[in-house]
Amino acid sequence: MSRDHVQILLVEDSRSDAELTVDALRSAKVVNHVHCVSDGVEALEYLRDPNRGPRPELIVLDLNMPRMNGFEFLEVVKADPELFKIPIIVLTTSDAERDILRTYRERANCYISKPVDLPEFMAVVQQIGDFWLQIVKLPPSDGVPPR
């Protein structure tokens, strides 16, 4: 699968962080198919909308959001037989051990603390793109989940 054909759902309530993340993905040559939403409720609506087109192959998730936070979103998605196989990368400001442990308990695929330094943040997001979209074999976005 080509990197520019991967559907990415970015769940981030900070408009500036969302814009920076999209810019960093673009600079990593991921230019198409990044859909941004601002919280877990909006993300679930997007994922469950039959008119939305293909499901994302990758979700980048913030933890601290209004209405439905990242932990609640993880719990719902990973319990859903239609959505559980979508890899979820947590990209958040927290580096608290309890958040890291809870995130993995809720079956996130990885946890990354957002660097405060802008060049470092851009580099981290580019590395996410390189690793998850070039190296990792992602599950197909359609098909029947394993039993």
Short mmCIF file of C-alpha atoms in Angstrom, two decimals:
data_model
loop_
_atom_site.label_atom_id
_atom_site.label_comp_id
_atom_site.label_asym_id
_atom_site.label_seq_id
_atom_site.Cartn_x
_atom_site.Cartn_y
_atom_site.Cartn_z
CA MET A 1 0.00 0.00 0.00
CA SER A 2 1.31 3.39 -0.94
CA ARG A 3 1.74 5.91 1.88
CA ASP A 4 -0.37 8.54 0.18
CA HIS A 5 -3.37 6.22 -0.02
CA VAL A 6 -3.57 5.52 3.71
CA GLN A 7 -6.59 7.03 5.44
CA ILE A 8 -5.67 8.69 8.75
CA LEU A 9 -8.09 9.96 11.37
CA LEU A 10 -6.59 12.63 13.63
CA VAL A 11 -8.52 13.11 16.89
CA GLU A 12 -7.20 16.32 18.43
CA ASP A 13 -9.04 19.17 20.16
CA SER A 14 -6.22 21.69 19.80
CA ARG A 15 -6.54 23.34 16.41
CA SER A 16 -2.87 24.41 16.42
CA ASP A 17 -1.65 20.90 17.33
CA ALA A 18 -3.88 19.42 14.62
CA GLU A 19 -2.47 21.84 12.03
CA LEU A 20 1.11 21.11 13.11
CA THR A 21 0.48 17.36 12.93
CA VAL A 22 -0.99 17.60 9.44
CA ASP A 23 1.92 19.82 8.34
CA ALA A 24 4.42 17.31 9.71
CA LEU A 25 2.65 14.43 7.95
CA ARG A 26 2.71 16.43 4.72
CA SER A 27 6.42 17.03 5.08
CA ALA A 28 6.78 13.26 5.53
CA LYS A 29 5.05 12.91 2.14
CA VAL A 30 1.69 11.91 3.62
CA VAL A 31 -0.33 14.51 1.75
CA ASN A 32 -3.76 12.96 1.30
CA HIS A 33 -6.53 11.50 3.38
CA VAL A 34 -5.98 13.00 6.83
CA HIS A 35 -9.36 13.71 8.40
CA CYS A 36 -9.39 15.80 11.61
CA VAL A 37 -12.00 15.73 14.36
CA SER A 38 -11.94 17.46 17.74
CA ASP A 39 -13.04 14.77 20.21
CA GLY A 40 -13.98 11.13 20.69
CA VAL A 41 -17.70 11.67 20.04
CA GLU A 42 -17.00 13.27 16.68
CA ALA A 43 -14.47 10.52 15.89
CA LEU A 44 -17.00 7.76 16.59
CA GLU A 45 -19.61 9.54 14.47
CA TYR A 46 -17.08 9.68 11.65
CA LEU A 47 -16.06 6.03 12.02
CA ARG A 48 -19.67 4.83 12.10
CA ASP A 49 -20.97 7.02 9.27
CA PRO A 50 -21.88 4.71 6.36
CA ASN A 51 -21.47 7.62 3.89
CA ARG A 52 -17.94 8.60 4.91
CA GLY A 53 -16.06 6.41 2.43
CA PRO A 54 -13.25 4.06 3.44
CA ARG A 55 -12.45 3.65 7.12
CA PRO A 56 -9.13 5.02 8.28
CA GLU A 57 -6.25 2.57 8.47
CA LEU A 58 -4.67 4.55 11.31
CA ILE A 59 -5.94 6.78 14.14
CA VAL A 60 -3.77 9.41 15.86
CA LEU A 61 -5.42 10.21 19.19
CA ASP A 62 -5.02 12.88 21.86
CA LEU A 63 -6.08 11.90 25.40
CA ASN A 64 -7.33 15.12 26.97
CA MET A 65 -10.41 16.22 25.04
CA PRO A 66 -13.92 17.44 25.83
CA ARG A 67 -17.08 15.28 25.65
CA MET A 68 -15.26 11.94 25.21
CA ASN A 69 -11.61 11.74 26.12
CA GLY A 70 -9.02 9.46 24.55
CA PHE A 71 -9.35 6.72 27.19
CA GLU A 72 -13.12 6.50 26.68
CA PHE A 73 -12.65 6.49 22.91
CA LEU A 74 -10.10 3.67 23.13
CA GLU A 75 -12.43 1.60 25.28
CA VAL A 76 -15.30 1.94 22.79
CA VAL A 77 -13.24 1.39 19.63
CA LYS A 78 -11.27 -1.60 20.90
CA ALA A 79 -14.54 -3.29 22.04
CA ASP A 80 -16.20 -2.78 18.65
CA PRO A 81 -15.83 -5.78 16.29
CA GLU A 82 -15.93 -3.45 13.28
CA LEU A 83 -13.29 -1.01 14.54
CA PHE A 84 -10.94 -2.82 16.95
CA LYS A 85 -8.28 -3.64 14.37
CA ILE A 86 -7.58 -0.01 13.43
CA PRO A 87 -4.19 0.84 14.98
CA ILE A 88 -4.38 3.75 17.41
CA ILE A 89 -1.37 5.92 18.14
CA VAL A 90 -1.76 8.06 21.25
CA LEU A 91 0.00 11.39 20.75
CA THR A 92 -0.50 13.51 23.85
CA THR A 93 1.14 16.04 26.16
CA SER A 94 1.02 13.73 29.17
CA ASP A 95 4.01 11.64 30.17
CA ALA A 96 2.36 10.42 33.39
CA GLU A 97 2.98 6.74 34.05
CA ARG A 98 -0.69 6.15 34.97
CA ASP A 99 -1.78 7.54 31.58
CA ILE A 100 0.72 5.35 29.75
CA LEU A 101 -0.39 2.23 31.63
CA ARG A 102 -4.08 2.97 31.16
CA THR A 103 -3.58 3.65 27.46
CA TYR A 104 -1.96 0.26 26.92
CA ARG A 105 -4.57 -1.40 29.15
CA GLU A 106 -7.18 0.00 26.76
CA ARG A 107 -5.18 -1.60 23.91
CA ALA A 108 -3.62 1.41 22.21
CA ASN A 109 -0.91 0.39 19.76
CA CYS A 110 1.63 2.94 20.95
CA TYR A 111 2.02 5.95 23.22
CA ILE A 112 4.02 9.04 22.30
CA SER A 113 4.43 12.16 24.42
CA LYS A 114 4.25 15.34 22.33
CA PRO A 115 7.55 17.17 22.41
CA VAL A 116 7.24 20.83 23.41
CA ASP A 117 9.97 21.92 20.99
CA LEU A 118 8.49 22.57 17.53
CA PRO A 119 11.32 21.04 15.43
CA GLU A 120 11.31 17.98 17.70
CA PHE A 121 7.50 17.70 17.43
CA MET A 122 7.72 17.85 13.62
CA ALA A 123 10.44 15.19 13.62
CA VAL A 124 8.40 12.88 15.88
CA VAL A 125 5.30 13.13 13.69
CA GLN A 126 7.41 12.50 10.58
CA GLN A 127 8.84 9.41 12.29
CA ILE A 128 5.30 8.26 13.06
CA GLY A 129 4.53 8.56 9.36
CA ASP A 130 7.70 6.74 8.38
CA PHE A 131 7.19 3.87 10.82
CA TRP A 132 3.43 3.35 10.66
CA LEU A 133 2.99 4.04 6.96
CA GLN A 134 6.18 2.58 5.47
CA ILE A 135 7.39 -0.16 7.79
CA VAL A 136 4.34 -1.52 9.61
CA LYS A 137 1.94 -3.75 7.72
CA LEU A 138 -1.50 -2.33 8.50
CA PRO A 139 -4.63 -4.50 8.53
CA PRO A 140 -7.04 -3.99 5.63
CA SER A 141 -9.66 -1.34 6.29
CA ASP A 142 -12.50 -3.67 5.29
CA GLY A 143 -13.23 -7.33 5.73
CA VAL A 144 -14.37 -9.56 8.52
CA PRO A 145 -12.68 -9.34 11.93
CA PRO A 146 -11.12 -12.56 13.27
CA ARG A 147 -13.12 -14.58 15.79
#
